[in-house]
Amino acid sequence: MFRRAVRSLLAIVMLMTGAVVGTVATAGTAHADGCYTWTRTLSQGASGADVTQLQIRLGGYPGYGSVLAVDGSFGPATTAALKRFQSAYGLAADGVAGTNTYNKLYALQDDDCTPVHFSYSELNRCNSTWSGGAVSASAAKANALRTMWKLEAMRHALGDQPITVTSGFRSYACNNAVGGAGSSRHLYGDGADLGAGPHSLCTLAKQARYHGFPGILGPGYPDHNDHTHLDHRSGQYWSAPTCGI
Ligand SMILES: [Zn+2]
């Protein structure tokens, strides 16, 4: 709460400064975000690490059945995803990332760069090191971060009701202990099992189709009647027969 209040105050000070001096603040200027601060406006044609950072946060807005590439190159798909994000939060949907977009992203992220409603600890109930899986610890953690931003988008689209992750990253030892598949995406850090709550498992499985999850397994798929599994496999595989998927 305190951090949000400081952010709001900063925004007000920036606005007042801009009004007095008569200049428009450059995107991100003077905004000290604990995670990441953008220092320029981004639009189609731009490239760089700041585009990559933007794409990670727009990962949940690729459109139905699509996945937004995180490649540091701002192309038409990034523009479309940005417009969806802007619309979702009531911003002018111009496909240009500037002050309003960045301020919304700052408000949506914690200092460790996770979206406000999800955390690394929720995405890893296996060990504290993210090691022992199918990829390096840093890769597993990065994959989990991308999954969290997709879940944040999905959570917002479903009316800002809680979504609970019951299992995320697993080392081989953790995966074996729960009888996970040998090639499980949980070993890569991008698999997330969701439990029922405000939303049914079918609602979660259906909504996930819009938020960048090529892997969706839910009710009616073997061993998935008590959770909906989402992941970022290569190639699309959706199966939740009870839900009509
Ligand atoms: Zn799973």
PDB file of C-alpha atoms and ligand atoms in Angstrom:
ATOM      1  CA  MET A   1       0.000   0.000   0.000  1.00  0.00           C
ATOM      2  CA  PHE A   2       2.777   2.393   0.993  1.00  0.00           C
ATOM      3  CA  ARG A   3       4.683   1.823  -2.222  1.00  0.00           C
ATOM      4  CA  ARG A   4       1.555   2.449  -4.266  1.00  0.00           C
ATOM      5  CA  ALA A   5       0.962   5.669  -2.387  1.00  0.00           C
ATOM      6  CA  VAL A   6       4.513   6.795  -3.106  1.00  0.00           C
ATOM      7  CA  ARG A   7       4.042   5.955  -6.755  1.00  0.00           C
ATOM      8  CA  SER A   8       0.828   7.963  -6.921  1.00  0.00           C
ATOM      9  CA  LEU A   9       2.527  10.876  -5.235  1.00  0.00           C
ATOM     10  CA  LEU A  10       5.415  10.669  -7.670  1.00  0.00           C
ATOM     11  CA  ALA A  11       2.994  10.672 -10.575  1.00  0.00           C
ATOM     12  CA  ILE A  12       1.261  13.749  -9.207  1.00  0.00           C
ATOM     13  CA  VAL A  13       4.576  15.539  -8.682  1.00  0.00           C
ATOM     14  CA  MET A  14       5.597  14.672 -12.236  1.00  0.00           C
ATOM     15  CA  LEU A  15       2.324  16.019 -13.568  1.00  0.00           C
ATOM     16  CA  MET A  16       2.653  19.232 -11.577  1.00  0.00           C
ATOM     17  CA  THR A  17       6.246  19.695 -12.662  1.00  0.00           C
ATOM     18  CA  GLY A  18       5.242  19.202 -16.246  1.00  0.00           C
ATOM     19  CA  ALA A  19       2.432  21.728 -15.900  1.00  0.00           C
ATOM     20  CA  VAL A  20       4.635  24.409 -14.344  1.00  0.00           C
ATOM     21  CA  VAL A  21       7.578  24.012 -16.682  1.00  0.00           C
ATOM     22  CA  GLY A  22       5.325  23.453 -19.636  1.00  0.00           C
ATOM     23  CA  THR A  23       7.066  20.374 -20.937  1.00  0.00           C
ATOM     24  CA  VAL A  24       5.868  16.846 -21.430  1.00  0.00           C
ATOM     25  CA  ALA A  25       7.720  14.357 -19.297  1.00  0.00           C
ATOM     26  CA  THR A  26       9.628  11.749 -21.256  1.00  0.00           C
ATOM     27  CA  ALA A  27       8.242   8.267 -20.739  1.00  0.00           C
ATOM     28  CA  GLY A  28       9.491   6.841 -17.503  1.00  0.00           C
ATOM     29  CA  THR A  29      11.582   9.849 -16.549  1.00  0.00           C
ATOM     30  CA  ALA A  30      11.991  10.304 -12.817  1.00  0.00           C
ATOM     31  CA  HIS A  31      10.005   7.173 -12.145  1.00  0.00           C
ATOM     32  CA  ALA A  32      12.068   4.948  -9.906  1.00  0.00           C
ATOM     33  CA  ASP A  33      10.458   1.570 -10.302  1.00  0.00           C
ATOM     34  CA  GLY A  34      11.911  -1.198  -8.175  1.00  0.00           C
ATOM     35  CA  CYS A  35      11.917  -3.667 -11.047  1.00  0.00           C
ATOM     36  CA  TYR A  36      12.500  -1.932 -14.338  1.00  0.00           C
ATOM     37  CA  THR A  37      12.108   1.560 -15.747  1.00  0.00           C
ATOM     38  CA  TRP A  38      11.526   2.320 -19.402  1.00  0.00           C
ATOM     39  CA  THR A  39      13.307   5.422 -20.646  1.00  0.00           C
ATOM     40  CA  ARG A  40      11.800   5.913 -24.104  1.00  0.00           C
ATOM     41  CA  THR A  41       8.518   5.601 -25.913  1.00  0.00           C
ATOM     42  CA  LEU A  42       8.270   2.349 -27.868  1.00  0.00           C
ATOM     43  CA  SER A  43       6.289   1.668 -31.008  1.00  0.00           C
ATOM     44  CA  GLN A  44       6.377  -0.575 -34.047  1.00  0.00           C
ATOM     45  CA  GLY A  45       9.850  -0.800 -35.546  1.00  0.00           C
ATOM     46  CA  ALA A  46      11.694  -0.421 -32.252  1.00  0.00           C
ATOM     47  CA  SER A  47      14.060  -3.075 -30.984  1.00  0.00           C
ATOM     48  CA  GLY A  48      16.116  -3.692 -27.901  1.00  0.00           C
ATOM     49  CA  ALA A  49      16.111  -4.972 -24.364  1.00  0.00           C
ATOM     50  CA  ASP A  50      13.353  -2.541 -23.393  1.00  0.00           C
ATOM     51  CA  VAL A  51      11.129  -4.104 -26.067  1.00  0.00           C
ATOM     52  CA  THR A  52      11.883  -7.514 -24.585  1.00  0.00           C
ATOM     53  CA  GLN A  53      10.831  -6.271 -21.163  1.00  0.00           C
ATOM     54  CA  LEU A  54       7.604  -4.942 -22.652  1.00  0.00           C
ATOM     55  CA  GLN A  55       6.895  -8.198 -24.495  1.00  0.00           C
ATOM     56  CA  ILE A  56       7.267 -10.258 -21.320  1.00  0.00           C
ATOM     57  CA  ARG A  57       4.527  -8.153 -19.727  1.00  0.00           C
ATOM     58  CA  LEU A  58       2.300  -8.306 -22.811  1.00  0.00           C
ATOM     59  CA  GLY A  59       2.587 -12.088 -23.033  1.00  0.00           C
ATOM     60  CA  GLY A  60      -0.977 -12.535 -21.872  1.00  0.00           C
ATOM     61  CA  TYR A  61      -2.410 -10.458 -24.720  1.00  0.00           C
ATOM     62  CA  PRO A  62      -1.467 -12.330 -27.914  1.00  0.00           C
ATOM     63  CA  GLY A  63      -5.038 -12.999 -29.033  1.00  0.00           C
ATOM     64  CA  TYR A  64      -6.869 -16.309 -29.226  1.00  0.00           C
ATOM     65  CA  GLY A  65      -4.611 -19.305 -29.817  1.00  0.00           C
ATOM     66  CA  SER A  66      -1.491 -17.202 -30.294  1.00  0.00           C
ATOM     67  CA  VAL A  67       1.782 -16.717 -28.473  1.00  0.00           C
ATOM     68  CA  LEU A  68       3.614 -13.389 -28.458  1.00  0.00           C
ATOM     69  CA  ALA A  69       7.283 -13.799 -29.329  1.00  0.00           C
ATOM     70  CA  VAL A  70       9.686 -12.378 -26.747  1.00  0.00           C
ATOM     71  CA  ASP A  71      12.392 -11.404 -29.211  1.00  0.00           C
ATOM     72  CA  GLY A  72      13.119  -7.736 -28.580  1.00  0.00           C
ATOM     73  CA  SER A  73      11.637  -6.765 -31.943  1.00  0.00           C
ATOM     74  CA  PHE A  74       8.499  -4.588 -31.868  1.00  0.00           C
ATOM     75  CA  GLY A  75       6.441  -5.839 -34.807  1.00  0.00           C
ATOM     76  CA  PRO A  76       2.725  -5.974 -35.655  1.00  0.00           C
ATOM     77  CA  ALA A  77       2.021  -8.737 -33.116  1.00  0.00           C
ATOM     78  CA  THR A  78       3.491  -6.627 -30.317  1.00  0.00           C
ATOM     79  CA  THR A  79       1.422  -3.649 -31.469  1.00  0.00           C
ATOM     80  CA  ALA A  80      -1.736  -5.767 -31.405  1.00  0.00           C
ATOM     81  CA  ALA A  81      -0.900  -7.184 -27.984  1.00  0.00           C
ATOM     82  CA  LEU A  82      -0.193  -3.710 -26.624  1.00  0.00           C
ATOM     83  CA  LYS A  83      -3.544  -2.454 -27.931  1.00  0.00           C
ATOM     84  CA  ARG A  84      -5.316  -5.334 -26.178  1.00  0.00           C
ATOM     85  CA  PHE A  85      -3.475  -4.530 -22.959  1.00  0.00           C
ATOM     86  CA  GLN A  86      -4.329  -0.846 -23.215  1.00  0.00           C
ATOM     87  CA  SER A  87      -7.998  -1.619 -23.876  1.00  0.00           C
ATOM     88  CA  ALA A  88      -8.119  -4.053 -20.973  1.00  0.00           C
ATOM     89  CA  TYR A  89      -7.044  -1.290 -18.598  1.00  0.00           C
ATOM     90  CA  GLY A  90      -9.045   1.559 -20.082  1.00  0.00           C
ATOM     91  CA  LEU A  91      -6.102   3.312 -21.737  1.00  0.00           C
ATOM     92  CA  ALA A  92      -6.152   4.826 -25.208  1.00  0.00           C
ATOM     93  CA  ALA A  93      -5.446   1.829 -27.459  1.00  0.00           C
ATOM     94  CA  ASP A  94      -2.863   3.412 -29.765  1.00  0.00           C
ATOM     95  CA  GLY A  95      -0.322   0.588 -29.756  1.00  0.00           C
ATOM     96  CA  VAL A  96       2.371   2.973 -28.547  1.00  0.00           C
ATOM     97  CA  ALA A  97       4.026   2.364 -25.193  1.00  0.00           C
ATOM     98  CA  GLY A  98       4.435   5.677 -23.410  1.00  0.00           C
ATOM     99  CA  THR A  99       3.874   7.177 -20.006  1.00  0.00           C
ATOM    100  CA  ASN A 100       0.337   5.874 -19.479  1.00  0.00           C
ATOM    101  CA  THR A 101       1.251   2.343 -20.483  1.00  0.00           C
ATOM    102  CA  TYR A 102       4.399   2.322 -18.372  1.00  0.00           C
ATOM    103  CA  ASN A 103       2.617   3.707 -15.327  1.00  0.00           C
ATOM    104  CA  LYS A 104       0.049   0.925 -15.582  1.00  0.00           C
ATOM    105  CA  LEU A 105       2.820  -1.659 -15.883  1.00  0.00           C
ATOM    106  CA  TYR A 106       4.642  -0.171 -12.891  1.00  0.00           C
ATOM    107  CA  ALA A 107       1.432  -0.417 -10.895  1.00  0.00           C
ATOM    108  CA  LEU A 108       1.051  -4.043 -11.954  1.00  0.00           C
ATOM    109  CA  GLN A 109       4.502  -5.244 -10.985  1.00  0.00           C
ATOM    110  CA  ASP A 110       6.311  -5.922  -7.762  1.00  0.00           C
ATOM    111  CA  ASP A 111       9.930  -4.956  -7.190  1.00  0.00           C
ATOM    112  CA  ASP A 112      11.049  -8.463  -8.195  1.00  0.00           C
ATOM    113  CA  CYS A 113       9.271  -7.984 -11.548  1.00  0.00           C
ATOM    114  CA  THR A 114       6.510 -10.463 -10.834  1.00  0.00           C
ATOM    115  CA  PRO A 115       2.958  -9.261 -11.452  1.00  0.00           C
ATOM    116  CA  VAL A 116       1.244  -8.121  -8.260  1.00  0.00           C
ATOM    117  CA  HIS A 117      -1.096 -11.095  -7.925  1.00  0.00           C
ATOM    118  CA  PHE A 118       1.483 -13.863  -8.408  1.00  0.00           C
ATOM    119  CA  SER A 119       4.856 -14.620  -6.873  1.00  0.00           C
ATOM    120  CA  TYR A 120       7.913 -16.740  -7.450  1.00  0.00           C
ATOM    121  CA  SER A 121       7.121 -18.687  -4.275  1.00  0.00           C
ATOM    122  CA  GLU A 122       3.639 -19.542  -5.566  1.00  0.00           C
ATOM    123  CA  LEU A 123       5.157 -20.762  -8.835  1.00  0.00           C
ATOM    124  CA  ASN A 124       7.727 -22.887  -7.055  1.00  0.00           C
ATOM    125  CA  ARG A 125       6.583 -25.034  -4.170  1.00  0.00           C
ATOM    126  CA  CYS A 126       9.380 -27.523  -4.936  1.00  0.00           C
ATOM    127  CA  ASN A 127      12.677 -25.932  -3.864  1.00  0.00           C
ATOM    128  CA  SER A 128      14.133 -22.482  -3.317  1.00  0.00           C
ATOM    129  CA  THR A 129      16.841 -22.717  -5.943  1.00  0.00           C
ATOM    130  CA  TRP A 130      14.897 -23.456  -9.153  1.00  0.00           C
ATOM    131  CA  SER A 131      17.523 -26.097  -9.902  1.00  0.00           C
ATOM    132  CA  GLY A 132      17.209 -29.775 -10.743  1.00  0.00           C
ATOM    133  CA  GLY A 133      14.758 -29.387 -13.598  1.00  0.00           C
ATOM    134  CA  ALA A 134      15.121 -29.772 -17.357  1.00  0.00           C
ATOM    135  CA  VAL A 135      16.670 -26.321 -17.823  1.00  0.00           C
ATOM    136  CA  SER A 136      18.994 -24.069 -15.846  1.00  0.00           C
ATOM    137  CA  ALA A 137      17.638 -22.426 -12.717  1.00  0.00           C
ATOM    138  CA  SER A 138      17.697 -19.008 -14.379  1.00  0.00           C
ATOM    139  CA  ALA A 139      15.814 -20.313 -17.408  1.00  0.00           C
ATOM    140  CA  ALA A 140      13.201 -22.005 -15.232  1.00  0.00           C
ATOM    141  CA  LYS A 141      12.682 -18.830 -13.261  1.00  0.00           C
ATOM    142  CA  ALA A 142      12.423 -16.739 -16.432  1.00  0.00           C
ATOM    143  CA  ASN A 143       9.854 -19.162 -17.826  1.00  0.00           C
ATOM    144  CA  ALA A 144       7.839 -18.912 -14.620  1.00  0.00           C
ATOM    145  CA  LEU A 145       7.900 -15.132 -14.854  1.00  0.00           C
ATOM    146  CA  ARG A 146       6.460 -15.258 -18.353  1.00  0.00           C
ATOM    147  CA  THR A 147       3.753 -17.624 -17.150  1.00  0.00           C
ATOM    148  CA  MET A 148       2.882 -15.268 -14.290  1.00  0.00           C
ATOM    149  CA  TRP A 149       2.339 -12.327 -16.639  1.00  0.00           C
ATOM    150  CA  LYS A 150       0.015 -14.474 -18.718  1.00  0.00           C
ATOM    151  CA  LEU A 151      -1.871 -15.458 -15.590  1.00  0.00           C
ATOM    152  CA  GLU A 152      -2.128 -11.807 -14.574  1.00  0.00           C
ATOM    153  CA  ALA A 153      -3.784 -11.004 -17.890  1.00  0.00           C
ATOM    154  CA  MET A 154      -6.130 -13.957 -17.506  1.00  0.00           C
ATOM    155  CA  ARG A 155      -6.978 -12.956 -13.947  1.00  0.00           C
ATOM    156  CA  HIS A 156      -7.876  -9.448 -15.074  1.00  0.00           C
ATOM    157  CA  ALA A 157      -9.952 -10.721 -18.005  1.00  0.00           C
ATOM    158  CA  LEU A 158     -11.929 -12.908 -15.598  1.00  0.00           C
ATOM    159  CA  GLY A 159     -12.937  -9.964 -13.454  1.00  0.00           C
ATOM    160  CA  ASP A 160      -9.951  -9.681 -11.084  1.00  0.00           C
ATOM    161  CA  GLN A 161     -10.993 -12.678  -9.018  1.00  0.00           C
ATOM    162  CA  PRO A 162      -8.205 -14.771  -7.447  1.00  0.00           C
ATOM    163  CA  ILE A 163      -6.519 -17.555  -9.393  1.00  0.00           C
ATOM    164  CA  THR A 164      -4.531 -20.060  -7.368  1.00  0.00           C
ATOM    165  CA  VAL A 165      -1.475 -21.896  -8.673  1.00  0.00           C
ATOM    166  CA  THR A 166      -1.220 -25.251  -6.918  1.00  0.00           C
ATOM    167  CA  SER A 167       1.943 -26.449  -8.681  1.00  0.00           C
ATOM    168  CA  GLY A 168       4.517 -24.665 -10.826  1.00  0.00           C
ATOM    169  CA  PHE A 169       8.200 -25.431 -11.292  1.00  0.00           C
ATOM    170  CA  ARG A 170       9.308 -28.945 -10.343  1.00  0.00           C
ATOM    171  CA  SER A 171      12.772 -30.485 -10.198  1.00  0.00           C
ATOM    172  CA  TYR A 172      12.960 -34.051 -11.468  1.00  0.00           C
ATOM    173  CA  ALA A 173      12.804 -35.197  -7.840  1.00  0.00           C
ATOM    174  CA  CYS A 174       9.665 -33.166  -7.137  1.00  0.00           C
ATOM    175  CA  ASN A 175       8.104 -34.226 -10.421  1.00  0.00           C
ATOM    176  CA  ASN A 176       8.718 -37.900  -9.699  1.00  0.00           C
ATOM    177  CA  ALA A 177       7.319 -37.510  -6.207  1.00  0.00           C
ATOM    178  CA  VAL A 178       3.968 -36.324  -7.552  1.00  0.00           C
ATOM    179  CA  GLY A 179       3.928 -38.773 -10.461  1.00  0.00           C
ATOM    180  CA  GLY A 180       4.334 -36.087 -13.102  1.00  0.00           C
ATOM    181  CA  ALA A 181       4.919 -36.986 -16.736  1.00  0.00           C
ATOM    182  CA  GLY A 182       8.578 -37.522 -17.643  1.00  0.00           C
ATOM    183  CA  SER A 183       8.490 -34.666 -20.130  1.00  0.00           C
ATOM    184  CA  SER A 184       6.326 -32.410 -17.981  1.00  0.00           C
ATOM    185  CA  ARG A 185       6.521 -28.695 -18.659  1.00  0.00           C
ATOM    186  CA  HIS A 186       6.718 -28.239 -14.907  1.00  0.00           C
ATOM    187  CA  LEU A 187      10.363 -29.304 -15.293  1.00  0.00           C
ATOM    188  CA  TYR A 188      10.898 -26.209 -17.451  1.00  0.00           C
ATOM    189  CA  GLY A 189       9.226 -23.790 -15.084  1.00  0.00           C
ATOM    190  CA  ASP A 190       6.429 -22.706 -17.390  1.00  0.00           C
ATOM    191  CA  GLY A 191       3.840 -25.281 -16.334  1.00  0.00           C
ATOM    192  CA  ALA A 192       1.197 -24.084 -13.894  1.00  0.00           C
ATOM    193  CA  ASP A 193      -1.604 -26.086 -12.333  1.00  0.00           C
ATOM    194  CA  LEU A 194      -4.624 -24.060 -11.330  1.00  0.00           C
ATOM    195  CA  GLY A 195      -7.136 -25.035  -8.695  1.00  0.00           C
ATOM    196  CA  ALA A 196     -10.831 -24.261  -8.749  1.00  0.00           C
ATOM    197  CA  GLY A 197     -11.921 -21.203  -6.799  1.00  0.00           C
ATOM    198  CA  PRO A 198     -14.073 -18.285  -7.894  1.00  0.00           C
ATOM    199  CA  HIS A 199     -13.732 -19.784 -11.373  1.00  0.00           C
ATOM    200  CA  SER A 200     -14.448 -23.368 -12.359  1.00  0.00           C
ATOM    201  CA  LEU A 201     -11.663 -25.439 -13.891  1.00  0.00           C
ATOM    202  CA  CYS A 202     -13.480 -25.257 -17.237  1.00  0.00           C
ATOM    203  CA  THR A 203     -13.737 -21.470 -17.079  1.00  0.00           C
ATOM    204  CA  LEU A 204      -9.980 -21.348 -16.490  1.00  0.00           C
ATOM    205  CA  ALA A 205      -9.242 -23.780 -19.316  1.00  0.00           C
ATOM    206  CA  LYS A 206     -11.429 -21.886 -21.785  1.00  0.00           C
ATOM    207  CA  GLN A 207     -10.101 -18.453 -20.858  1.00  0.00           C
ATOM    208  CA  ALA A 208      -6.480 -19.615 -21.091  1.00  0.00           C
ATOM    209  CA  ARG A 209      -6.912 -19.959 -24.849  1.00  0.00           C
ATOM    210  CA  TYR A 210      -6.764 -16.154 -25.120  1.00  0.00           C
ATOM    211  CA  HIS A 211      -3.662 -15.608 -23.019  1.00  0.00           C
ATOM    212  CA  GLY A 212      -0.694 -17.290 -24.663  1.00  0.00           C
ATOM    213  CA  PHE A 213      -0.899 -20.851 -23.399  1.00  0.00           C
ATOM    214  CA  PRO A 214      -0.226 -23.396 -26.166  1.00  0.00           C
ATOM    215  CA  GLY A 215      -0.611 -26.162 -23.599  1.00  0.00           C
ATOM    216  CA  ILE A 216      -3.976 -26.548 -21.841  1.00  0.00           C
ATOM    217  CA  LEU A 217      -5.062 -29.756 -20.075  1.00  0.00           C
ATOM    218  CA  GLY A 218      -8.202 -29.808 -17.990  1.00  0.00           C
ATOM    219  CA  PRO A 219     -11.241 -31.804 -16.861  1.00  0.00           C
ATOM    220  CA  GLY A 220     -11.791 -34.913 -18.928  1.00  0.00           C
ATOM    221  CA  TYR A 221      -8.102 -35.258 -19.792  1.00  0.00           C
ATOM    222  CA  PRO A 222      -6.552 -38.144 -17.815  1.00  0.00           C
ATOM    223  CA  ASP A 223      -5.550 -37.130 -14.272  1.00  0.00           C
ATOM    224  CA  HIS A 224      -6.753 -33.547 -14.773  1.00  0.00           C
ATOM    225  CA  ASN A 225     -10.200 -33.589 -13.194  1.00  0.00           C
ATOM    226  CA  ASP A 226      -8.968 -31.721 -10.112  1.00  0.00           C
ATOM    227  CA  HIS A 227      -6.918 -29.004 -11.756  1.00  0.00           C
ATOM    228  CA  THR A 228      -6.367 -27.177 -15.009  1.00  0.00           C
ATOM    229  CA  HIS A 229      -2.811 -27.367 -16.315  1.00  0.00           C
ATOM    230  CA  LEU A 230      -1.336 -24.608 -18.480  1.00  0.00           C
ATOM    231  CA  ASP A 231       2.073 -24.451 -20.122  1.00  0.00           C
ATOM    232  CA  HIS A 232       4.189 -22.990 -22.875  1.00  0.00           C
ATOM    233  CA  ARG A 233       5.080 -26.051 -24.949  1.00  0.00           C
ATOM    234  CA  SER A 234       6.107 -25.675 -28.592  1.00  0.00           C
ATOM    235  CA  GLY A 235       3.079 -26.469 -30.701  1.00  0.00           C
ATOM    236  CA  GLN A 236      -0.483 -26.227 -29.507  1.00  0.00           C
ATOM    237  CA  TYR A 237      -2.139 -28.999 -27.538  1.00  0.00           C
ATOM    238  CA  TRP A 238      -5.441 -28.286 -25.830  1.00  0.00           C
ATOM    239  CA  SER A 239      -7.541 -31.008 -24.233  1.00  0.00           C
ATOM    240  CA  ALA A 240     -10.289 -30.634 -21.658  1.00  0.00           C
ATOM    241  CA  PRO A 241     -13.075 -32.805 -23.073  1.00  0.00           C
ATOM    242  CA  THR A 242     -15.458 -32.172 -20.185  1.00  0.00           C
ATOM    243  CA  CYS A 243     -15.240 -28.464 -21.035  1.00  0.00           C
ATOM    244  CA  GLY A 244     -15.750 -29.016 -24.743  1.00  0.00           C
ATOM    245  CA  ILE A 245     -12.081 -28.336 -25.518  1.00  0.00           C
TER     246      ILE A 245
HETATM  247 ZN    ZN B   1       0.481 -29.679 -14.575  1.00  0.00          ZN
END
